Amino acid sequence: MAAKEFNCNKIKRTFWNFTMKDRVEDGTVVERGKKLIVRMPQKGVFEAIKDLENQEEGQENVDAIYDLLAAVLKNNMGKVKVTREELYDYDIEECMEILKEYIAFTDELKTNPN
């Protein structure tokens, strides 16, 4: 009987490319938005996403949204630090739209047979 090997280091991975907002002071761009290559969510983030999806419209916890967005974005290939406080420059609509797009990305992978 032949032994078959499975190597986790050779699993094909899919990533989500994301560009943060430019930092603007006095109407001038002082720093271009950081480009992040975000990984698929790990267990804790995945569960937080599901909890957010299961909440009723208008019942979202603002702190939980910022915490979740920070957790999603700091799970990036370049190990760029993204803090909740740094995300306070984003309004709640922007945060929800970013999370909506990330969720669509993860859902797309679930339905893709390859």
Short mmCIF file of N, CA, C and O in Angstrom, two decimals:
data_model
loop_
_atom_site.label_atom_id
_atom_site.label_comp_id
_atom_site.label_asym_id
_atom_site.label_seq_id
_atom_site.Cartn_x
_atom_site.Cartn_y
_atom_site.Cartn_z
N MET A 1 0.84 -1.17 0.00
CA MET A 1 0.00 0.00 0.00
C MET A 1 0.89 1.24 0.00
O MET A 1 1.80 1.37 0.80
N ALA A 2 0.63 2.15 -0.90
CA ALA A 2 1.42 3.36 -1.03
C ALA A 2 0.94 4.43 -0.05
O ALA A 2 -0.25 4.56 0.19
N ALA A 3 1.89 5.13 0.50
CA ALA A 3 1.55 6.24 1.39
C ALA A 3 1.35 7.50 0.56
O ALA A 3 2.17 7.82 -0.31
N LYS A 4 0.29 8.18 0.81
CA LYS A 4 -0.02 9.41 0.09
C LYS A 4 0.24 10.59 1.03
O LYS A 4 -0.11 10.53 2.20
N GLU A 5 0.85 11.62 0.50
CA GLU A 5 1.21 12.77 1.32
C GLU A 5 0.29 13.96 1.00
O GLU A 5 -0.07 14.19 -0.15
N PHE A 6 -0.06 14.70 2.03
CA PHE A 6 -0.80 15.96 1.87
C PHE A 6 0.00 17.04 2.57
O PHE A 6 0.33 16.91 3.75
N ASN A 7 0.33 18.10 1.84
CA ASN A 7 1.15 19.17 2.39
C ASN A 7 0.31 20.45 2.45
O ASN A 7 -0.05 21.02 1.42
N CYS A 8 0.02 20.92 3.67
CA CYS A 8 -0.78 22.13 3.85
C CYS A 8 -0.12 23.38 3.26
O CYS A 8 -0.79 24.35 2.94
N ASN A 9 1.18 23.34 3.10
CA ASN A 9 1.90 24.49 2.55
C ASN A 9 1.67 24.67 1.05
O ASN A 9 2.04 25.69 0.49
N LYS A 10 1.08 23.67 0.42
CA LYS A 10 0.87 23.74 -1.03
C LYS A 10 -0.59 23.95 -1.41
O LYS A 10 -0.94 23.85 -2.57
N ILE A 11 -1.42 24.27 -0.44
CA ILE A 11 -2.83 24.53 -0.73
C ILE A 11 -2.94 25.85 -1.50
O ILE A 11 -2.33 26.85 -1.13
N LYS A 12 -3.73 25.82 -2.57
CA LYS A 12 -3.95 27.04 -3.35
C LYS A 12 -4.79 27.99 -2.50
O LYS A 12 -5.82 27.63 -1.97
N ARG A 13 -4.32 29.20 -2.35
CA ARG A 13 -4.98 30.20 -1.51
C ARG A 13 -5.54 31.32 -2.39
O ARG A 13 -5.01 31.64 -3.44
N THR A 14 -6.61 31.93 -1.91
CA THR A 14 -7.21 33.06 -2.59
C THR A 14 -7.18 34.25 -1.64
O THR A 14 -7.40 34.09 -0.44
N PHE A 15 -6.91 35.42 -2.19
CA PHE A 15 -6.76 36.61 -1.38
C PHE A 15 -7.67 37.73 -1.91
O PHE A 15 -8.08 37.72 -3.06
N TRP A 16 -7.94 38.69 -1.03
CA TRP A 16 -8.78 39.84 -1.35
C TRP A 16 -7.90 41.07 -1.34
O TRP A 16 -7.30 41.40 -0.31
N ASN A 17 -7.80 41.75 -2.47
CA ASN A 17 -7.00 42.97 -2.57
C ASN A 17 -7.84 44.15 -2.09
O ASN A 17 -8.97 44.34 -2.54
N PHE A 18 -7.28 44.94 -1.19
CA PHE A 18 -8.00 46.05 -0.59
C PHE A 18 -7.08 47.25 -0.48
O PHE A 18 -5.92 47.12 -0.09
N THR A 19 -7.58 48.44 -0.82
CA THR A 19 -6.84 49.67 -0.66
C THR A 19 -7.56 50.56 0.34
O THR A 19 -8.74 50.88 0.16
N MET A 20 -6.86 50.94 1.38
CA MET A 20 -7.44 51.81 2.40
C MET A 20 -7.58 53.23 1.83
O MET A 20 -6.98 53.56 0.81
N LYS A 21 -8.35 54.05 2.53
CA LYS A 21 -8.54 55.43 2.10
C LYS A 21 -7.23 56.21 2.21
O LYS A 21 -6.40 55.93 3.07
N ASP A 22 -7.09 57.20 1.31
CA ASP A 22 -5.97 58.13 1.43
C ASP A 22 -6.15 58.94 2.71
O ASP A 22 -7.28 59.23 3.13
N ARG A 23 -5.04 59.30 3.34
CA ARG A 23 -5.10 60.18 4.51
C ARG A 23 -4.98 61.61 4.03
O ARG A 23 -4.01 61.97 3.35
N VAL A 24 -5.99 62.42 4.36
CA VAL A 24 -6.05 63.79 3.88
C VAL A 24 -6.02 64.75 5.07
O VAL A 24 -6.73 64.55 6.05
N GLU A 25 -5.17 65.75 4.96
CA GLU A 25 -5.11 66.81 5.98
C GLU A 25 -5.18 68.14 5.28
O GLU A 25 -4.41 68.40 4.33
N ASP A 26 -6.08 68.99 5.71
CA ASP A 26 -6.28 70.32 5.13
C ASP A 26 -6.48 70.26 3.62
O ASP A 26 -5.95 71.08 2.87
N GLY A 27 -7.20 69.25 3.17
CA GLY A 27 -7.51 69.13 1.74
C GLY A 27 -6.39 68.56 0.89
O GLY A 27 -6.50 68.48 -0.33
N THR A 28 -5.28 68.17 1.52
CA THR A 28 -4.14 67.64 0.79
C THR A 28 -3.90 66.19 1.20
O THR A 28 -3.91 65.87 2.38
N VAL A 29 -3.65 65.35 0.21
CA VAL A 29 -3.35 63.94 0.49
C VAL A 29 -1.95 63.87 1.06
O VAL A 29 -0.98 64.26 0.41
N VAL A 30 -1.85 63.40 2.30
CA VAL A 30 -0.53 63.29 2.95
C VAL A 30 -0.01 61.86 2.92
O VAL A 30 1.18 61.64 3.13
N GLU A 31 -0.91 60.91 2.69
CA GLU A 31 -0.48 59.52 2.59
C GLU A 31 -1.48 58.77 1.72
O GLU A 31 -2.69 58.81 1.96
N ARG A 32 -0.96 58.11 0.69
CA ARG A 32 -1.82 57.27 -0.15
C ARG A 32 -2.31 56.07 0.64
O ARG A 32 -1.62 55.59 1.55
N GLY A 33 -3.48 55.59 0.29
CA GLY A 33 -4.06 54.44 0.99
C GLY A 33 -3.16 53.21 0.89
O GLY A 33 -2.63 52.90 -0.18
N LYS A 34 -3.01 52.53 2.02
CA LYS A 34 -2.21 51.31 2.06
C LYS A 34 -2.91 50.23 1.25
O LYS A 34 -4.12 50.09 1.31
N LYS A 35 -2.14 49.48 0.52
CA LYS A 35 -2.68 48.35 -0.23
C LYS A 35 -2.45 47.08 0.60
O LYS A 35 -1.33 46.82 1.02
N LEU A 36 -3.53 46.37 0.83
CA LEU A 36 -3.46 45.16 1.64
C LEU A 36 -3.90 43.96 0.81
O LEU A 36 -4.79 44.08 -0.03
N ILE A 37 -3.28 42.84 1.06
CA ILE A 37 -3.70 41.57 0.47
C ILE A 37 -4.23 40.75 1.64
O ILE A 37 -3.47 40.22 2.45
N VAL A 38 -5.56 40.69 1.74
CA VAL A 38 -6.23 40.11 2.90
C VAL A 38 -6.49 38.63 2.68
O VAL A 38 -6.93 38.21 1.62
N ARG A 39 -6.22 37.86 3.72
CA ARG A 39 -6.44 36.41 3.68
C ARG A 39 -7.91 36.10 3.96
O ARG A 39 -8.67 36.94 4.43
N MET A 40 -8.26 34.84 3.75
CA MET A 40 -9.57 34.35 4.14
C MET A 40 -9.67 34.41 5.66
O MET A 40 -8.66 34.35 6.35
N PRO A 41 -10.88 34.54 6.20
CA PRO A 41 -11.01 34.69 7.65
C PRO A 41 -10.67 33.41 8.40
O PRO A 41 -10.89 32.31 7.91
N GLN A 42 -10.13 33.60 9.60
CA GLN A 42 -9.92 32.49 10.51
C GLN A 42 -11.19 32.30 11.33
O GLN A 42 -12.14 33.09 11.21
N LYS A 43 -11.23 31.28 12.14
CA LYS A 43 -12.45 30.87 12.84
C LYS A 43 -13.15 32.01 13.59
O LYS A 43 -14.34 32.23 13.42
N GLY A 44 -12.43 32.74 14.41
CA GLY A 44 -13.05 33.81 15.20
C GLY A 44 -13.67 34.90 14.35
O GLY A 44 -14.76 35.39 14.63
N VAL A 45 -12.97 35.28 13.30
CA VAL A 45 -13.48 36.32 12.39
C VAL A 45 -14.67 35.79 11.62
O VAL A 45 -15.68 36.48 11.45
N PHE A 46 -14.59 34.56 11.16
CA PHE A 46 -15.69 33.96 10.43
C PHE A 46 -16.96 33.92 11.30
O PHE A 46 -18.05 34.26 10.83
N GLU A 47 -16.81 33.54 12.56
CA GLU A 47 -17.96 33.51 13.47
C GLU A 47 -18.52 34.91 13.71
O GLU A 47 -19.73 35.10 13.78
N ALA A 48 -17.65 35.92 13.83
CA ALA A 48 -18.10 37.30 14.03
C ALA A 48 -18.85 37.80 12.79
O ALA A 48 -19.84 38.53 12.92
N ILE A 49 -18.40 37.39 11.61
CA ILE A 49 -19.10 37.76 10.38
C ILE A 49 -20.50 37.15 10.38
O ILE A 49 -21.49 37.82 10.07
N LYS A 50 -20.59 35.88 10.74
CA LYS A 50 -21.89 35.21 10.77
C LYS A 50 -22.81 35.86 11.80
O LYS A 50 -24.00 36.04 11.56
N ASP A 51 -22.27 36.24 12.96
CA ASP A 51 -23.07 36.92 13.98
C ASP A 51 -23.61 38.25 13.45
O ASP A 51 -24.78 38.59 13.67
N LEU A 52 -22.77 38.99 12.73
CA LEU A 52 -23.18 40.27 12.16
C LEU A 52 -24.28 40.06 11.11
O LEU A 52 -25.26 40.80 11.08
N GLU A 53 -24.11 39.04 10.29
CA GLU A 53 -25.11 38.75 9.26
C GLU A 53 -26.46 38.37 9.88
O GLU A 53 -27.51 38.65 9.31
N ASN A 54 -26.43 37.73 11.04
CA ASN A 54 -27.66 37.25 11.67
C ASN A 54 -28.39 38.32 12.49
O ASN A 54 -29.51 38.08 12.94
N GLN A 55 -27.76 39.48 12.69
CA GLN A 55 -28.41 40.55 13.44
C GLN A 55 -29.51 41.18 12.59
O GLN A 55 -29.41 41.23 11.36
N GLU A 56 -30.52 41.65 13.25
CA GLU A 56 -31.60 42.32 12.55
C GLU A 56 -31.14 43.68 12.07
O GLU A 56 -30.25 44.30 12.67
N GLU A 57 -31.74 44.15 10.99
CA GLU A 57 -31.42 45.46 10.42
C GLU A 57 -31.56 46.54 11.50
O GLU A 57 -32.55 46.58 12.22
N GLY A 58 -30.57 47.39 11.63
CA GLY A 58 -30.61 48.46 12.61
C GLY A 58 -30.15 48.05 14.00
O GLY A 58 -30.04 48.89 14.89
N GLN A 59 -29.84 46.79 14.20
CA GLN A 59 -29.43 46.30 15.52
C GLN A 59 -27.91 46.15 15.63
O GLN A 59 -27.42 45.62 16.61
N GLU A 60 -27.18 46.60 14.61
CA GLU A 60 -25.73 46.42 14.59
C GLU A 60 -25.07 47.17 15.75
O GLU A 60 -25.44 48.29 16.07
N ASN A 61 -24.10 46.54 16.37
CA ASN A 61 -23.30 47.14 17.42
C ASN A 61 -22.11 47.83 16.74
O ASN A 61 -21.29 47.17 16.11
N VAL A 62 -22.05 49.14 16.84
CA VAL A 62 -21.03 49.92 16.14
C VAL A 62 -19.63 49.48 16.55
O VAL A 62 -18.75 49.31 15.70
N ASP A 63 -19.40 49.26 17.83
CA ASP A 63 -18.08 48.82 18.29
C ASP A 63 -17.72 47.48 17.68
O ASP A 63 -16.57 47.26 17.27
N ALA A 64 -18.69 46.58 17.60
CA ALA A 64 -18.44 45.26 17.02
C ALA A 64 -18.09 45.36 15.55
O ALA A 64 -17.25 44.61 15.04
N ILE A 65 -18.69 46.31 14.84
CA ILE A 65 -18.40 46.50 13.42
C ILE A 65 -16.96 46.96 13.23
O ILE A 65 -16.23 46.43 12.40
N TYR A 66 -16.53 47.94 14.03
CA TYR A 66 -15.14 48.42 13.92
C TYR A 66 -14.15 47.33 14.34
O TYR A 66 -13.09 47.18 13.72
N ASP A 67 -14.48 46.57 15.37
CA ASP A 67 -13.61 45.47 15.79
C ASP A 67 -13.48 44.42 14.69
O ASP A 67 -12.38 43.93 14.41
N LEU A 68 -14.60 44.08 14.08
CA LEU A 68 -14.60 43.08 13.02
C LEU A 68 -13.81 43.57 11.81
O LEU A 68 -12.99 42.83 11.25
N LEU A 69 -14.03 44.81 11.42
CA LEU A 69 -13.30 45.35 10.27
C LEU A 69 -11.79 45.37 10.54
O LEU A 69 -11.01 44.99 9.67
N ALA A 70 -11.39 45.74 11.74
CA ALA A 70 -9.96 45.72 12.08
C ALA A 70 -9.41 44.30 12.01
O ALA A 70 -8.32 44.07 11.49
N ALA A 71 -10.17 43.33 12.52
CA ALA A 71 -9.73 41.93 12.49
C ALA A 71 -9.59 41.43 11.06
O ALA A 71 -8.64 40.72 10.73
N VAL A 72 -10.53 41.80 10.20
CA VAL A 72 -10.46 41.39 8.79
C VAL A 72 -9.22 41.97 8.14
O VAL A 72 -8.44 41.26 7.50
N LEU A 73 -9.02 43.28 8.29
CA LEU A 73 -7.94 43.95 7.57
C LEU A 73 -6.55 43.64 8.13
O LEU A 73 -5.57 43.64 7.37
N LYS A 74 -6.45 43.36 9.42
CA LYS A 74 -5.11 43.05 9.95
C LYS A 74 -4.66 41.63 9.61
O LYS A 74 -3.49 41.30 9.77
N ASN A 75 -5.55 40.83 9.07
CA ASN A 75 -5.20 39.48 8.62
C ASN A 75 -4.69 39.58 7.17
O ASN A 75 -5.28 39.03 6.25
N ASN A 76 -3.62 40.33 6.99
CA ASN A 76 -3.10 40.58 5.64
C ASN A 76 -1.70 40.01 5.46
O ASN A 76 -0.98 39.78 6.43
N MET A 77 -1.35 39.78 4.21
CA MET A 77 -0.07 39.13 3.88
C MET A 77 1.15 39.97 4.28
O MET A 77 2.18 39.41 4.64
N GLY A 78 1.03 41.29 4.22
CA GLY A 78 2.17 42.15 4.53
C GLY A 78 2.34 42.42 6.01
O GLY A 78 3.23 43.15 6.41
N LYS A 79 1.45 41.83 6.82
CA LYS A 79 1.47 42.03 8.28
C LYS A 79 1.40 43.51 8.64
O LYS A 79 2.00 43.96 9.63
N VAL A 80 0.67 44.28 7.82
CA VAL A 80 0.46 45.70 8.08
C VAL A 80 -0.48 45.81 9.27
O VAL A 80 -1.54 45.18 9.29
N LYS A 81 -0.09 46.59 10.26
CA LYS A 81 -0.90 46.75 11.46
C LYS A 81 -2.09 47.66 11.13
O LYS A 81 -1.92 48.76 10.61
N VAL A 82 -3.28 47.19 11.43
CA VAL A 82 -4.50 47.96 11.24
C VAL A 82 -5.22 47.95 12.58
O VAL A 82 -5.59 46.89 13.08
N THR A 83 -5.41 49.13 13.16
CA THR A 83 -6.07 49.21 14.46
C THR A 83 -7.48 49.74 14.31
O THR A 83 -7.81 50.41 13.33
N ARG A 84 -8.27 49.42 15.29
CA ARG A 84 -9.65 49.92 15.34
C ARG A 84 -9.65 51.44 15.33
O ARG A 84 -10.46 52.07 14.63
N GLU A 85 -8.75 52.06 16.07
CA GLU A 85 -8.68 53.52 16.15
C GLU A 85 -8.36 54.14 14.79
O GLU A 85 -8.87 55.20 14.45
N GLU A 86 -7.50 53.48 14.03
CA GLU A 86 -7.16 53.97 12.69
C GLU A 86 -8.39 53.96 11.79
O GLU A 86 -8.51 54.79 10.89
N LEU A 87 -9.31 53.07 12.05
CA LEU A 87 -10.51 52.95 11.22
C LEU A 87 -11.59 53.97 11.60
O LEU A 87 -12.60 54.06 10.92
N TYR A 88 -11.39 54.74 12.66
CA TYR A 88 -12.38 55.74 13.04
C TYR A 88 -12.51 56.84 11.99
O TYR A 88 -13.47 57.60 12.02
N ASP A 89 -11.57 56.93 11.06
CA ASP A 89 -11.69 57.87 9.93
C ASP A 89 -12.75 57.41 8.94
O ASP A 89 -13.16 58.17 8.08
N TYR A 90 -13.18 56.16 9.07
CA TYR A 90 -14.21 55.60 8.19
C TYR A 90 -15.56 55.76 8.88
O TYR A 90 -15.69 55.47 10.07
N ASP A 91 -16.56 56.22 8.12
CA ASP A 91 -17.89 56.29 8.73
C ASP A 91 -18.53 54.90 8.69
O ASP A 91 -18.02 53.98 8.05
N ILE A 92 -19.64 54.76 9.39
CA ILE A 92 -20.27 53.44 9.53
C ILE A 92 -20.72 52.88 8.18
O ILE A 92 -20.66 51.68 7.95
N GLU A 93 -21.16 53.76 7.26
CA GLU A 93 -21.55 53.29 5.92
C GLU A 93 -20.37 52.68 5.18
O GLU A 93 -20.51 51.64 4.54
N GLU A 94 -19.23 53.33 5.28
CA GLU A 94 -18.03 52.80 4.64
C GLU A 94 -17.65 51.45 5.24
O GLU A 94 -17.33 50.51 4.50
N CYS A 95 -17.70 51.35 6.56
CA CYS A 95 -17.36 50.09 7.22
C CYS A 95 -18.29 48.97 6.77
O CYS A 95 -17.84 47.86 6.47
N MET A 96 -19.57 49.25 6.74
CA MET A 96 -20.54 48.23 6.34
C MET A 96 -20.34 47.82 4.88
O MET A 96 -20.45 46.65 4.54
N GLU A 97 -20.02 48.77 4.02
CA GLU A 97 -19.80 48.46 2.61
C GLU A 97 -18.55 47.60 2.44
O GLU A 97 -18.54 46.65 1.65
N ILE A 98 -17.49 47.91 3.16
CA ILE A 98 -16.26 47.12 3.11
C ILE A 98 -16.55 45.69 3.57
O ILE A 98 -16.16 44.71 2.91
N LEU A 99 -17.24 45.56 4.70
CA LEU A 99 -17.56 44.23 5.21
C LEU A 99 -18.48 43.47 4.25
O LEU A 99 -18.31 42.27 4.05
N LYS A 100 -19.41 44.18 3.63
CA LYS A 100 -20.31 43.55 2.66
C LYS A 100 -19.51 42.97 1.49
O LYS A 100 -19.74 41.85 1.05
N GLU A 101 -18.53 43.72 0.99
CA GLU A 101 -17.70 43.26 -0.12
C GLU A 101 -16.82 42.08 0.30
O GLU A 101 -16.62 41.14 -0.47
N TYR A 102 -16.29 42.13 1.51
CA TYR A 102 -15.46 41.03 2.01
C TYR A 102 -16.30 39.76 2.17
O TYR A 102 -15.87 38.67 1.81
N ILE A 103 -17.50 39.92 2.68
CA ILE A 103 -18.40 38.78 2.84
C ILE A 103 -18.75 38.20 1.47
O ILE A 103 -18.78 36.97 1.30
N ALA A 104 -18.98 39.06 0.49
CA ALA A 104 -19.26 38.59 -0.87
C ALA A 104 -18.07 37.81 -1.42
O ALA A 104 -18.24 36.78 -2.08
N PHE A 105 -16.86 38.27 -1.12
CA PHE A 105 -15.64 37.57 -1.53
C PHE A 105 -15.58 36.18 -0.91
O PHE A 105 -15.34 35.19 -1.59
N THR A 106 -15.84 36.08 0.39
CA THR A 106 -15.78 34.77 1.05
C THR A 106 -16.91 33.85 0.57
O THR A 106 -16.69 32.66 0.40
N ASP A 107 -18.08 34.42 0.34
CA ASP A 107 -19.21 33.61 -0.15
C ASP A 107 -18.96 33.10 -1.56
O ASP A 107 -19.34 31.98 -1.90
N GLU A 108 -18.29 33.91 -2.38
CA GLU A 108 -17.97 33.52 -3.75
C GLU A 108 -17.08 32.27 -3.75
O GLU A 108 -17.24 31.37 -4.55
N LEU A 109 -16.15 32.21 -2.81
CA LEU A 109 -15.26 31.07 -2.73
C LEU A 109 -16.00 29.81 -2.29
O LEU A 109 -15.67 28.70 -2.72
N LYS A 110 -17.02 29.98 -1.45
CA LYS A 110 -17.79 28.82 -1.00
C LYS A 110 -18.56 28.19 -2.16
O LYS A 110 -18.74 26.99 -2.19
N THR A 111 -19.01 29.03 -3.10
CA THR A 111 -19.82 28.52 -4.22
C THR A 111 -18.97 28.11 -5.41
O THR A 111 -19.46 27.48 -6.32
N ASN A 112 -17.68 28.46 -5.41
CA ASN A 112 -16.79 28.12 -6.52
C ASN A 112 -16.29 26.68 -6.33
O ASN A 112 -15.61 26.38 -5.36
N PRO A 113 -16.59 25.80 -7.27
CA PRO A 113 -16.18 24.40 -7.11
C PRO A 113 -14.67 24.18 -7.24
O PRO A 113 -14.16 23.15 -6.85
N ASN A 114 -13.94 25.13 -7.79
CA ASN A 114 -12.49 24.97 -7.97
C ASN A 114 -11.81 25.60 -6.82
O ASN A 114 -11.13 26.24 -6.49
#
